Coordinates of C-alpha atoms in Angstrom, one line a residue:
M26 CA 0.0 0.0 0.0
L27 CA 1.1 3.5 -0.7
V28 CA 1.1 6.0 2.2
A29 CA 1.8 9.7 2.1
L30 CA 3.8 11.0 5.1
F31 CA 3.4 14.7 5.4
A32 CA 5.6 16.3 8.1
R33 CA 6.0 19.9 9.2
D34 CA 9.2 21.0 11.0
K35 CA 9.2 22.8 14.3
D36 CA 9.8 26.5 14.0
G37 CA 13.5 27.3 14.0
A38 CA 14.5 23.7 13.4
L39 CA 16.4 24.1 10.1
Q40 CA 19.8 23.3 11.8
T41 CA 18.3 20.1 13.3
R42 CA 17.2 19.1 9.8
K43 CA 20.6 19.9 8.3
D44 CA 22.4 18.0 11.2
N45 CA 20.3 14.9 10.6
R46 CA 19.9 15.0 6.8
Q47 CA 22.5 12.4 5.9
A48 CA 21.2 9.9 8.5
H49 CA 17.7 10.5 7.2
L50 CA 18.9 9.8 3.6
D51 CA 20.8 6.8 4.7
Y52 CA 17.7 5.5 6.4
I53 CA 15.6 6.0 3.3
E54 CA 18.2 4.0 1.3
A55 CA 18.6 1.2 3.8
T56 CA 14.9 0.6 4.4
G57 CA 14.0 0.4 0.7
V58 CA 10.3 1.4 1.1
V59 CA 10.4 5.0 -0.1
A60 CA 8.8 5.4 -3.5
Q61 CA 9.3 9.2 -3.7
A62 CA 10.5 11.9 -1.2
G63 CA 11.6 15.4 -0.9
P64 CA 11.6 18.4 1.4
L65 CA 8.8 21.0 1.7
L66 CA 10.1 24.5 1.1
D67 CA 9.0 27.8 2.7
E68 CA 8.6 31.1 0.8
A69 CA 12.4 31.7 1.1
G70 CA 13.2 28.4 -0.4
E71 CA 14.4 26.8 2.9
M72 CA 13.5 23.3 3.9
C73 CA 10.6 23.3 6.4
G74 CA 9.1 19.8 6.2
S75 CA 9.0 16.5 4.3
L76 CA 6.7 14.7 1.9
V77 CA 7.5 11.0 1.7
I78 CA 5.6 8.3 -0.3
L79 CA 6.0 5.0 1.4
D80 CA 5.3 1.6 -0.3
V81 CA 4.6 -0.6 2.7
A82 CA 2.5 -3.6 3.7
D83 CA 0.1 -1.6 5.9
M84 CA -0.4 1.5 8.0
S85 CA 1.3 -0.1 11.0
A86 CA 4.5 -0.5 8.9
A87 CA 4.2 3.1 7.8
R88 CA 3.9 4.3 11.4
A89 CA 6.9 2.2 12.4
W90 CA 9.0 3.6 9.5
A91 CA 8.0 7.2 10.5
E92 CA 8.8 6.7 14.2
S93 CA 12.3 5.3 13.3
D94 CA 13.2 8.0 10.9
P95 CA 16.3 9.9 12.2
Y96 CA 14.4 13.2 11.7
A97 CA 11.7 12.0 14.0
Q98 CA 14.2 10.6 16.5
A99 CA 15.9 14.1 16.5
G100 CA 12.6 15.8 17.4
L101 CA 12.5 17.7 14.1
F102 CA 8.8 17.5 13.4
E103 CA 6.0 19.6 14.8
S104 CA 3.4 17.3 13.2
V105 CA 3.3 14.2 11.1
T106 CA 0.3 12.9 9.1
L107 CA 0.2 9.5 7.5
T108 CA -2.6 9.0 4.9
A109 CA -3.2 6.1 2.5
W110 CA -2.6 7.3 -1.1
K111 CA -3.6 6.1 -4.5
K112 CA -1.2 6.8 -7.4
V113 CA -3.2 7.8 -10.5
I114 CA -0.8 9.8 -12.6
G115 CA 3.0 9.6 -13.0

């Protein structure tokens, strides 16, 4: 199943994101369940959140992935939403 993870960073947490970025990217590569991903950008073009499309067995697996993400472990996010998603185009 495809699951969209939509996360917003805490205010003033850009350095936390930068400090944990490589661990986050390594986690994505190691887990092999990310179909698409990228940072959300604010009006100044700075990273302020994440959009990750997970290809997992079920919502429980998506939650487990999200909780183990180095960004989540570092306390980067103000909020995280997981929503089942259906790919139609692309």
